[in-house]
Tab-separated table of C-alpha atoms and ligand atoms in Angstrom:
chain	number	residue	atom	x	y	z
A	1	UNK	CA	-10.245	10.709	-11.903
A	2	UNK	CA	-11.747	10.310	-8.440
A	3	UNK	CA	-8.677	10.523	-6.135
A	4	UNK	CA	-8.398	14.124	-5.241
A	5	UNK	CA	-4.763	15.495	-5.735
A	6	UNK	CA	-2.760	17.506	-3.167
A	7	UNK	CA	-3.356	21.310	-3.175
A	8	UNK	CA	-0.049	22.055	-4.696
A	9	UNK	CA	-0.407	19.309	-7.134
A	10	UNK	CA	-3.817	19.976	-8.565
A	11	UNK	CA	-2.851	23.053	-10.543
A	12	UNK	CA	0.199	21.247	-12.115
A	13	UNK	CA	-2.120	18.505	-13.201
A	14	UNK	CA	-4.747	21.074	-14.679
A	15	UNK	CA	-1.694	22.505	-16.496
A	16	UNK	CA	-0.851	19.107	-18.141
A	17	UNK	CA	-4.376	18.628	-18.977
A	18	UNK	CA	-4.512	21.934	-20.833
A	19	UNK	CA	-1.357	21.762	-22.423
A	20	UNK	CA	-1.598	18.190	-23.591
A	21	UNK	CA	-5.329	18.027	-24.926
A	22	UNK	CA	-6.894	14.659	-25.798
A	23	UNK	CA	-3.811	12.576	-24.614
A	24	UNK	CA	-5.776	10.555	-22.081
A	25	UNK	CA	-3.161	7.856	-21.540
A	26	UNK	CA	-0.545	10.624	-20.781
A	27	UNK	CA	-2.797	12.378	-18.452
A	28	UNK	CA	-3.658	8.945	-16.393
A	29	UNK	CA	0.180	8.374	-16.111
A	30	UNK	CA	0.898	11.574	-14.515
A	31	UNK	CA	-2.214	11.588	-12.312
A	32	UNK	CA	-1.135	8.215	-10.964
A	33	UNK	CA	2.320	9.606	-10.110
A	34	UNK	CA	1.117	13.141	-9.000
A	35	UNK	CA	-1.329	11.088	-6.420
A	36	UNK	CA	1.677	9.924	-4.577
A	37	UNK	CA	4.066	12.890	-4.324
A	38	UNK	CA	2.242	15.171	-1.937
A	39	UNK	CA	4.247	13.878	1.181
A	40	UNK	CA	7.523	14.293	-1.017
A	41	UNK	CA	6.895	18.161	-1.430
A	42	UNK	CA	6.082	18.267	2.341
A	43	UNK	CA	9.742	16.790	3.107
A	44	UNK	CA	11.347	18.467	0.169
A	45	UNK	CA	9.778	21.774	-0.384
A	46	UNK	CA	12.690	22.913	-2.480
A	47	UNK	CA	11.491	20.586	-5.174
A	48	UNK	CA	8.171	22.685	-5.495
A	49	UNK	CA	10.360	25.938	-5.519
A	50	UNK	CA	12.558	24.663	-8.488
A	51	UNK	CA	9.280	23.501	-10.564
A	52	UNK	CA	11.003	19.882	-10.663
A	53	UNK	CA	7.449	18.404	-11.304
A	54	UNK	CA	6.350	20.848	-13.999
A	55	UNK	CA	9.837	20.324	-15.612
A	56	UNK	CA	9.402	16.428	-15.571
A	57	UNK	CA	6.042	16.565	-17.016
A	58	UNK	CA	7.186	18.422	-20.116
A	59	UNK	CA	9.307	16.226	-22.457
A	60	UNK	CA	12.906	17.641	-23.410
A	61	UNK	CA	12.238	17.114	-26.884
A	62	UNK	CA	9.474	15.770	-29.173
A	63	UNK	CA	10.052	14.379	-32.611
A	64	UNK	CA	7.013	13.762	-35.007
A	65	UNK	CA	7.759	12.566	-38.526
A	66	UNK	CA	6.204	11.037	-41.797
A	67	UNK	CA	7.276	7.403	-42.717
A	68	UNK	CA	6.526	6.898	-46.311
A	69	UNK	CA	7.092	3.187	-47.616
A	70	UNK	CA	5.934	0.740	-50.398
A	71	UNK	CA	4.199	-2.477	-49.853
A	72	UNK	CA	4.989	-5.769	-51.944
A	73	UNK	CA	2.445	-4.539	-54.675
A	74	UNK	CA	3.938	-1.167	-54.866
A	75	UNK	CA	1.328	0.691	-53.246
A	76	UNK	CA	2.396	3.611	-51.017
A	77	UNK	CA	1.715	3.994	-47.575
A	78	UNK	CA	2.218	6.894	-45.162
A	79	UNK	CA	2.562	6.221	-41.453
A	80	UNK	CA	3.407	8.822	-38.643
A	81	UNK	CA	6.535	8.095	-36.343
A	82	UNK	CA	7.272	9.452	-32.804
A	83	UNK	CA	10.234	9.803	-30.572
A	84	UNK	CA	9.773	11.541	-27.436
A	85	UNK	CA	12.944	12.231	-25.456
A	86	UNK	CA	11.550	12.900	-21.879
A	87	UNK	CA	14.149	13.147	-19.531
A	88	UNK	CA	18.241	12.772	-19.586
A	89	UNK	CA	19.111	13.804	-16.060
A	90	UNK	CA	20.369	10.190	-15.379
A	91	UNK	CA	21.764	9.220	-18.716
A	92	UNK	CA	21.040	9.156	-22.434
A	93	UNK	CA	17.123	8.861	-23.382
A	94	UNK	CA	16.333	5.033	-23.106
A	95	UNK	CA	13.189	3.409	-23.956
A	96	UNK	CA	11.486	1.142	-26.689
A	97	UNK	CA	9.931	1.753	-30.155
A	98	UNK	CA	6.290	0.589	-30.472
A	99	UNK	CA	4.440	-0.369	-33.586
A	100	UNK	CA	0.873	-0.704	-33.267
A	101	UNK	CA	-2.083	0.797	-34.850
A	102	UNK	CA	-3.200	2.616	-31.825
A	103	UNK	CA	-0.086	4.442	-31.386
A	104	UNK	CA	-0.518	8.433	-31.193
A	105	UNK	CA	1.475	10.907	-29.274
A	106	UNK	CA	-0.629	10.289	-26.174
A	107	UNK	CA	0.430	6.572	-25.853
A	108	UNK	CA	4.058	7.417	-26.585
A	109	UNK	CA	3.976	10.130	-23.965
A	110	UNK	CA	2.607	8.036	-21.239
A	111	UNK	CA	5.195	5.371	-22.075
A	112	UNK	CA	8.018	7.878	-22.195
A	113	UNK	CA	6.852	9.478	-18.890
A	114	UNK	CA	6.709	5.989	-17.069
A	115	UNK	CA	10.091	5.169	-18.462
A	116	UNK	CA	11.892	7.974	-16.683
A	117	UNK	CA	10.893	6.837	-13.310
A	118	UNK	CA	11.230	3.006	-14.237
A	119	UNK	CA	14.739	3.552	-15.597
A	120	UNK	CA	15.552	5.738	-12.393
A	121	UNK	CA	14.507	2.702	-10.270
A	122	UNK	CA	17.053	0.374	-11.874
A	123	UNK	CA	19.882	2.579	-10.331
A	124	UNK	CA	21.592	2.395	-13.832
A	125	UNK	CA	22.650	5.576	-15.779
A	126	UNK	CA	19.541	5.687	-18.132
A	127	UNK	CA	17.138	8.709	-19.015
A	128	UNK	CA	13.794	8.068	-20.291
A	129	UNK	CA	12.413	8.277	-23.716
A	130	UNK	CA	9.849	6.211	-26.039
A	131	UNK	CA	9.107	6.119	-29.459
A	132	UNK	CA	6.972	4.202	-32.122
A	133	UNK	CA	4.513	4.516	-35.040
A	134	UNK	CA	1.074	3.813	-36.051
A	135	UNK	CA	2.320	1.088	-38.300
A	136	UNK	CA	0.629	-2.372	-38.013
A	137	UNK	CA	3.100	-5.129	-38.522
A	138	UNK	CA	0.310	-7.659	-38.457
A	139	UNK	CA	0.115	-9.365	-41.736
A	140	UNK	CA	3.025	-7.576	-43.292
A	141	UNK	CA	5.891	-9.544	-45.015
A	142	UNK	CA	9.256	-9.606	-44.033
A	143	UNK	CA	10.321	-7.153	-46.943
A	144	UNK	CA	7.299	-4.933	-45.760
A	145	UNK	CA	8.758	-4.836	-42.402
A	146	UNK	CA	12.182	-4.272	-43.652
A	147	UNK	CA	11.260	-1.161	-45.818
A	148	UNK	CA	9.359	0.344	-43.318
A	149	UNK	CA	12.106	0.205	-40.623
A	150	UNK	CA	14.583	1.543	-43.186
A	151	UNK	CA	12.342	4.668	-44.180
A	152	UNK	CA	11.803	5.266	-40.384
A	153	UNK	CA	15.389	5.163	-39.644
A	154	UNK	CA	16.316	7.443	-42.713
A	155	UNK	CA	14.657	10.096	-40.540
A	156	UNK	CA	15.278	9.085	-37.038
A	157	UNK	CA	19.135	8.452	-37.145
A	158	UNK	CA	20.023	11.951	-36.660
A	159	UNK	CA	18.392	12.142	-33.207
A	160	UNK	CA	20.067	8.934	-31.816
A	161	UNK	CA	23.496	8.091	-30.489
A	162	UNK	CA	24.816	5.782	-27.916
A	163	UNK	CA	25.363	8.703	-25.578
A	164	UNK	CA	22.080	10.431	-26.858
A	165	UNK	CA	19.471	8.581	-27.381
A	166	UNK	CA	19.014	4.384	-27.400
A	167	UNK	CA	15.910	2.913	-28.883
A	168	UNK	CA	14.809	-0.783	-28.083
A	169	UNK	CA	11.718	-2.762	-28.454
A	170	UNK	CA	8.130	-2.878	-27.236
A	171	UNK	CA	4.958	-4.296	-28.704
A	172	UNK	CA	5.335	-4.899	-32.389
A	173	UNK	CA	9.175	-4.292	-32.502
A	174	UNK	CA	11.357	-7.412	-31.576
A	175	UNK	CA	14.765	-8.595	-32.697
A	176	UNK	CA	13.893	-8.585	-36.421
A	177	UNK	CA	12.833	-5.054	-36.249
A	178	UNK	CA	15.863	-3.887	-34.337
A	179	UNK	CA	18.070	-5.621	-36.979
A	180	UNK	CA	16.477	-3.673	-39.954
A	181	UNK	CA	16.558	-0.373	-38.012
A	182	UNK	CA	20.054	-0.858	-36.680
A	183	UNK	CA	21.378	-1.902	-40.272
A	184	UNK	CA	19.910	1.241	-41.622
A	185	UNK	CA	21.424	3.372	-38.955
A	186	UNK	CA	24.924	1.728	-39.457
A	187	UNK	CA	24.499	2.053	-43.067
A	188	UNK	CA	23.723	5.837	-43.063
A	189	UNK	CA	26.321	6.798	-40.182
A	190	UNK	CA	28.999	4.444	-41.314
A	191	UNK	CA	29.621	3.527	-37.580
A	192	UNK	CA	29.270	-0.041	-35.882
A	193	UNK	CA	27.822	1.767	-32.664
A	194	UNK	CA	26.556	-1.321	-31.021
A	195	UNK	CA	25.274	0.730	-28.101
A	196	UNK	CA	22.794	2.804	-29.999
A	197	UNK	CA	20.159	-0.009	-29.773
A	198	UNK	CA	19.472	-2.698	-27.281
A	199	UNK	CA	17.344	-5.830	-27.889
A	200	UNK	CA	20.027	-6.841	-30.521
A	201	UNK	CA	20.640	-10.296	-31.835
A	202	UNK	CA	23.200	-12.403	-30.022
A	203	UNK	CA	25.545	-12.536	-33.128
A	204	UNK	CA	25.516	-8.961	-33.519
A	205	UNK	CA	26.144	-7.359	-30.154
A	206	UNK	CA	22.962	-8.462	-28.266
A	207	UNK	CA	22.790	-9.525	-24.480
A	208	UNK	CA	22.103	-12.972	-23.297
A	209	UNK	CA	19.039	-12.890	-21.169
A	210	UNK	CA	17.556	-9.779	-22.819
A	211	UNK	CA	14.832	-11.490	-24.484
A	212	UNK	CA	13.874	-13.054	-21.103
A	213	UNK	CA	14.472	-10.063	-19.013
A	214	UNK	CA	11.031	-8.287	-18.756
A	215	UNK	CA	9.037	-11.540	-18.037
A	216	UNK	CA	11.587	-13.092	-15.653
A	217	UNK	CA	12.088	-9.640	-14.028
A	218	UNK	CA	8.203	-9.377	-13.411
A	219	UNK	CA	8.240	-12.846	-11.829
A	220	UNK	CA	11.256	-11.992	-9.625
A	221	UNK	CA	9.438	-9.113	-8.475
A	222	UNK	CA	6.415	-11.101	-7.778
A	223	UNK	CA	8.681	-13.577	-5.955
A	224	UNK	CA	10.038	-10.697	-3.660
A	225	UNK	CA	6.536	-9.335	-3.038
A	226	UNK	CA	5.416	-12.904	-1.869
A	227	UNK	CA	8.482	-13.138	0.292
A	228	UNK	CA	7.673	-9.941	2.122
A	229	UNK	CA	4.456	-11.919	2.914
A	230	UNK	CA	6.090	-14.943	3.878
A	231	UNK	CA	4.958	-16.746	0.935
A	232	UNK	CA	6.189	-18.132	-2.186
A	233	UNK	CA	5.301	-18.846	-5.901
A	234	UNK	CA	5.649	-22.672	-5.266
A	235	UNK	CA	2.309	-24.507	-6.121
A	236	UNK	CA	0.632	-21.329	-6.742
A	237	UNK	CA	-1.734	-21.134	-9.905
A	238	UNK	CA	-0.927	-18.167	-12.224
A	239	UNK	CA	-2.460	-16.665	-15.195
A	240	UNK	CA	-0.749	-14.453	-17.771
A	241	UNK	CA	-2.319	-12.071	-20.198
A	242	UNK	CA	-0.718	-11.622	-23.836
A	243	UNK	CA	1.595	-14.377	-25.512
A	244	UNK	CA	4.239	-11.922	-26.640
A	245	UNK	CA	7.850	-11.661	-25.377
A	246	UNK	CA	6.936	-10.446	-22.041
A	247	UNK	CA	4.204	-13.090	-21.430
A	248	UNK	CA	6.052	-15.950	-22.707
A	249	UNK	CA	9.308	-15.400	-20.396
A	250	UNK	CA	6.981	-14.393	-17.508
A	251	UNK	CA	5.449	-17.850	-17.877
A	252	UNK	CA	8.829	-19.568	-18.292
A	253	UNK	CA	10.117	-18.304	-14.978
A	254	UNK	CA	6.869	-18.706	-13.079
A	255	UNK	CA	7.142	-22.385	-14.129
A	256	UNK	CA	10.671	-22.729	-13.295
A	257	UNK	CA	9.706	-21.346	-9.688
A	258	UNK	CA	6.943	-23.651	-9.141
A	259	UNK	CA	3.831	-22.086	-10.232
A	260	UNK	CA	1.312	-23.900	-12.402
A	261	UNK	CA	0.276	-21.544	-15.483
A	262	UNK	CA	-2.987	-22.399	-16.800
A	263	UNK	CA	-4.071	-19.332	-19.046
A	264	UNK	CA	-2.597	-16.889	-21.576
A	265	UNK	CA	-4.094	-15.008	-24.478
A	266	UNK	CA	-3.660	-12.617	-27.440
A	267	UNK	CA	-5.761	-9.807	-28.832
A	268	UNK	CA	-8.426	-12.255	-30.269
A	269	UNK	CA	-9.172	-14.559	-27.518
A	270	UNK	CA	-7.762	-16.677	-24.524
A	271	UNK	CA	-6.433	-20.171	-23.916
A	272	UNK	CA	-7.226	-22.036	-20.623
A	273	UNK	CA	-5.067	-25.359	-20.106
A	274	UNK	CA	-6.013	-26.931	-16.798
A	275	UNK	CA	-2.762	-29.228	-17.260
A	276	UNK	CA	-0.702	-26.317	-17.413
A	277	UNK	CA	0.370	-24.409	-20.515
A	278	UNK	CA	2.644	-25.894	-22.834
A	279	UNK	CA	5.269	-23.450	-23.313
A	280	UNK	CA	7.309	-25.091	-25.870
A	281	UNK	CA	4.052	-24.883	-28.207
A	282	UNK	CA	3.298	-21.377	-27.286
A	283	UNK	CA	6.918	-20.180	-28.436
A	284	UNK	CA	6.540	-22.234	-31.756
A	285	UNK	CA	3.198	-20.659	-32.573
A	286	UNK	CA	4.247	-16.964	-31.666
A	287	UNK	CA	7.949	-16.710	-32.024
A	288	UNK	CA	8.435	-19.054	-35.091
A	289	UNK	CA	5.119	-19.260	-36.788
A	290	UNK	CA	3.895	-15.732	-35.903
A	291	UNK	CA	0.207	-17.217	-35.638
A	292	UNK	CA	-2.793	-16.514	-33.443
A	293	UNK	CA	-2.857	-18.315	-30.170
A	294	UNK	CA	-6.083	-20.177	-31.094
A	295	UNK	CA	-3.464	-22.474	-33.069
A	296	UNK	CA	-2.639	-23.866	-29.545
A	297	UNK	CA	-5.813	-26.114	-29.593
A	298	UNK	CA	-4.892	-27.807	-32.859
A	299	UNK	CA	-2.397	-29.563	-30.658
A	300	UNK	CA	-3.478	-29.415	-27.161
A	301	UNK	CA	-7.158	-30.713	-27.838
A	302	UNK	CA	-8.220	-30.485	-24.084
A	303	UNK	CA	-7.437	-26.943	-23.831
A	304	UNK	CA	-10.049	-24.436	-24.053
A	305	UNK	CA	-9.939	-21.389	-26.610
A	306	UNK	CA	-12.648	-18.536	-25.964
A	307	UNK	CA	-12.891	-16.033	-28.637
A	308	UNK	CA	-12.863	-12.487	-26.940
A	309	UNK	CA	-12.897	-14.291	-23.561
A	310	UNK	CA	-12.108	-12.450	-20.557
A	311	UNK	CA	-8.794	-13.964	-18.894
A	312	UNK	CA	-9.391	-12.268	-15.605
A	313	UNK	CA	-12.449	-14.495	-14.890
A	314	UNK	CA	-10.159	-17.438	-14.815
A	315	UNK	CA	-9.633	-18.457	-11.164
A	316	UNK	CA	-5.814	-18.031	-10.040
A	317	UNK	CA	-3.623	-17.024	-7.186
A	318	UNK	CA	-1.288	-14.904	-9.123
A	319	UNK	CA	-2.320	-12.675	-12.314
A	320	UNK	CA	0.507	-11.275	-14.353
A	321	UNK	CA	-1.261	-8.553	-17.000
A	322	UNK	CA	1.675	-8.835	-19.798
A	323	UNK	CA	-0.193	-7.462	-22.598
A	324	UNK	CA	-1.175	-3.735	-23.098
A	325	UNK	CA	-2.438	-0.525	-21.263
A	326	UNK	CA	-5.723	-0.424	-19.333
A	327	UNK	CA	-6.318	-4.213	-20.220
A	328	UNK	CA	-7.579	-4.933	-16.723
A	329	UNK	CA	-10.399	-2.582	-15.190
A	330	UNK	CA	-12.136	-2.299	-11.963
A	331	UNK	CA	-14.778	-5.064	-12.825
A	332	UNK	CA	-11.900	-7.425	-13.740
A	333	UNK	CA	-9.987	-6.832	-10.443
A	334	UNK	CA	-13.029	-7.584	-8.261
A	335	UNK	CA	-13.430	-10.874	-10.363
A	336	UNK	CA	-9.764	-11.821	-9.567
A	337	UNK	CA	-10.217	-11.053	-5.951
A	338	UNK	CA	-13.468	-13.133	-5.641
A	339	UNK	CA	-11.596	-16.138	-7.024
A	340	UNK	CA	-8.972	-15.717	-4.747
A	341	UNK	CA	-6.329	-13.846	-6.376
A	342	UNK	CA	-3.663	-12.528	-3.913
A	343	UNK	CA	-0.869	-11.106	-5.995
A	344	UNK	CA	-0.786	-9.158	-9.124
A	345	UNK	CA	2.405	-7.706	-11.038
A	346	UNK	CA	2.394	-5.644	-14.218
A	347	UNK	CA	4.522	-7.094	-16.955
A	348	UNK	CA	3.126	-4.585	-19.287
A	349	UNK	CA	3.013	-0.646	-19.001
A	350	UNK	CA	-0.176	0.525	-17.362
A	351	UNK	CA	-2.257	-2.616	-17.826
A	352	UNK	CA	-4.432	-1.790	-14.732
A	353	UNK	CA	-6.856	0.965	-14.837
A	354	UNK	CA	-6.902	3.339	-11.935
A	355	UNK	CA	-10.077	1.717	-10.612
A	356	UNK	CA	-8.539	-1.578	-10.643
A	357	UNK	CA	-5.411	-0.317	-8.751
A	358	UNK	CA	-7.620	0.943	-6.023
A	359	UNK	CA	-9.603	-2.277	-5.813
A	360	UNK	CA	-6.494	-4.190	-5.310
A	361	UNK	CA	-5.046	-1.824	-2.780
A	362	UNK	CA	-8.203	-1.351	-0.700
A	363	UNK	CA	-8.413	-5.383	-0.557
A	364	UNK	CA	-4.417	-5.311	0.641
A	365	UNK	CA	-3.436	-7.776	-1.967
A	366	UNK	CA	0.060	-7.669	-3.229
A	367	UNK	CA	-0.006	-5.265	-6.304
A	368	UNK	CA	3.426	-4.461	-8.215
A	369	UNK	CA	3.022	-1.638	-10.563
A	370	UNK	CA	4.616	-1.964	-14.038
A	371	UNK	CA	7.442	0.952	-13.335
A	372	UNK	CA	8.922	-1.433	-10.571
A	373	UNK	CA	7.822	-4.878	-12.034
A	374	UNK	CA	8.535	-4.580	-15.492
A	375	UNK	CA	11.843	-2.697	-15.210
A	376	UNK	CA	13.777	-5.922	-15.709
A	377	UNK	CA	13.686	-5.604	-19.434
A	378	UNK	CA	15.180	-2.099	-19.475
A	379	UNK	CA	17.696	-2.930	-16.880
A	380	UNK	CA	18.905	-5.446	-19.103
A	381	UNK	CA	19.288	-3.238	-22.000
A	382	UNK	CA	21.562	-0.943	-19.789
A	383	UNK	CA	23.666	-4.321	-19.206
A	384	UNK	CA	23.776	-4.717	-22.944
A	385	UNK	CA	24.900	-1.109	-23.272
A	386	UNK	CA	27.588	-2.029	-20.557
A	387	UNK	CA	28.772	-4.963	-22.486
A	388	UNK	CA	29.034	-3.043	-25.817
A	389	UNK	CA	30.860	-0.154	-24.046
A	390	UNK	CA	33.510	-2.763	-23.095
A	391	UNK	CA	33.245	-4.985	-26.072
A	392	UNK	CA	32.316	-7.836	-23.766
A	393	UNK	CA	29.808	-10.576	-23.645
A	394	UNK	CA	28.375	-12.070	-20.697
A	395	UNK	CA	27.192	-15.550	-19.895
A	396	UNK	CA	23.499	-16.099	-19.491
A	397	UNK	CA	23.886	-17.178	-15.954
A	398	UNK	CA	25.816	-13.922	-14.973
A	399	UNK	CA	23.486	-11.749	-16.857
A	400	UNK	CA	20.383	-13.363	-15.192
A	401	UNK	CA	22.028	-13.058	-11.851
A	402	UNK	CA	22.724	-9.393	-12.348
A	403	UNK	CA	19.054	-9.214	-13.342
A	404	UNK	CA	17.842	-10.846	-10.255
A	405	UNK	CA	19.805	-8.598	-8.053
A	406	UNK	CA	18.614	-5.498	-9.847
A	407	UNK	CA	14.919	-6.682	-9.350
A	408	UNK	CA	15.515	-7.587	-5.552
A	409	UNK	CA	16.986	-4.117	-5.194
A	410	UNK	CA	13.883	-2.426	-6.791
A	411	UNK	CA	11.574	-4.087	-4.678
A	412	UNK	CA	13.420	-3.367	-1.617
A	413	UNK	CA	13.684	0.306	-2.302
A	414	UNK	CA	10.158	0.432	-3.148
A	415	UNK	CA	9.093	-1.432	-0.085
A	416	UNK	CA	11.234	0.813	2.203
A	417	UNK	CA	10.373	4.235	0.621
A	418	UNK	CA	6.565	3.259	0.868
A	419	UNK	CA	7.168	2.719	4.764
A	420	UNK	CA	9.067	5.769	5.073
A	421	UNK	CA	6.438	7.985	3.473
A	422	UNK	CA	3.667	6.451	5.523
A	423	UNK	CA	2.159	4.047	2.786
A	424	UNK	CA	3.466	0.549	4.055
A	425	UNK	CA	2.905	-2.253	1.480
A	426	UNK	CA	1.920	0.338	-1.282
A	427	UNK	CA	4.272	-0.462	-4.147
A	428	UNK	CA	2.842	2.507	-6.176
A	429	UNK	CA	3.821	5.197	-3.960
A	430	UNK	CA	7.123	3.409	-3.114
A	431	UNK	CA	8.019	3.058	-6.975
A	432	UNK	CA	6.984	6.460	-7.777
A	433	UNK	CA	8.622	8.447	-4.898
A	434	UNK	CA	11.877	6.295	-5.247
A	435	UNK	CA	12.157	7.176	-9.063
A	436	UNK	CA	11.100	10.733	-8.759
A	437	UNK	CA	13.525	11.380	-5.860
A	438	UNK	CA	16.378	9.849	-7.851
A	439	UNK	CA	15.648	11.929	-11.074
A	440	UNK	CA	14.767	15.070	-9.110
A	441	UNK	CA	18.177	15.130	-7.217
A	442	UNK	CA	19.986	14.812	-10.617
A	443	UNK	CA	17.808	17.506	-11.975
A	444	UNK	CA	18.782	19.855	-9.033
A	445	UNK	CA	22.308	19.057	-9.437
A	446	UNK	CA	22.435	19.924	-13.097
A	447	UNK	CA	20.911	23.361	-12.646
A	448	UNK	CA	18.104	24.904	-14.702
A	449	UNK	CA	18.191	22.975	-17.890
B	501	LIG	N1	9.832	-1.455	-24.080
B	501	LIG	C1	10.491	-1.805	-22.856
B	501	LIG	C2	10.002	-1.111	-21.556
B	501	LIG	O1	9.008	-0.804	-21.621
B	501	LIG	C3	12.102	-1.756	-22.719
B	501	LIG	C4	12.623	-0.528	-23.119
B	501	LIG	C5	14.185	-0.717	-23.485
B	501	LIG	O2	14.946	-1.823	-23.117
B	501	LIG	O3	14.804	0.239	-23.584
B	501	LIG	O4	10.589	-0.898	-20.629
């Protein structure tokens, strides 16, 4: 990593490298946070004395376990699953489960680490955690998914609880999987404990607007960044990587606010539709039929599908990376700038590489990091927990309004904190410092635990 850390922070980072060998994504996430904390230690030296950063970098608990399951032909498969309970200073561990073949401890730890700060930014009482498995849901039958989820929960249930650890979805885990996981939890514990999962179906304790929340929240964040620059989304051309839950609802909100969305993607290729993406069609292909995005051109013949295409080469005003980590590198960032892009916000977790972030920041465009820009999902999870705790169910309009207020608040806090710490317009510094201070103050108050 080329950016030098403050002399107090470098040894902490070296220690993280030594203690967590091979976990590259975790190293990257820690480095990005430490890069911004130098001025914080100058202002609050007691945080260094109390070794708050070293404590935050070490998860409170890490669970790794075997998940054996049988496919439809009777063949046995063994997967590995994780739950990293990172920090509970602000509330029960909270964060999604990711099912993807790339999952290993380093991915879950980077996600869990980011989740601590993201959740703190929401100002809601949730700690940070994350879990997942190297199970690949692609091409699996419903029954196979169910058997896998049941096997996983048969081990994980003992670590969960509405006041202990509350999972949700992430890549590869949507309402169907949450249903199977929650069903098995209910069966083993003999408790209808709605608040132990979020992202549930509306008929069984879910919250309206949760499905939409991450994507909508990202676009609300963009709207605020643009407002701060006396601009708006109206009439802007927008591209969104991915076509999963986050991407679909980012596209929906961007369109509602007057933007023209012309491209999206999946792991095999990109779609460019200069007339504007037909979202109904994307929803049908992805949410109902569970097919590849390539199918889009079967019905929209004028649209272009490029196998393995690079979405960041499509000219746009606003780019929303909503697929996965490190999907946008320095070269991509330069291509976006060359084509006139002036705002980037991360719907995914850590989609921009450190080099890409530097390119955006050096150019002075609006760049919203995932910790802030995609916090709407987990914030609405906390709203789902509120509804479950009071056995209530709110309207879509009310829940969306709360989400928007939370995103405006996150934006303003990041903006003001960046200013206060001498980095005006730097939302990375603003988000890291705001989240870090909130967690640190709670940790100081709770004693050495
Ligand atoms: N996986 C989502 C995230 O990255 C949501 C987590 C949650 O709702 O608990 O924030």
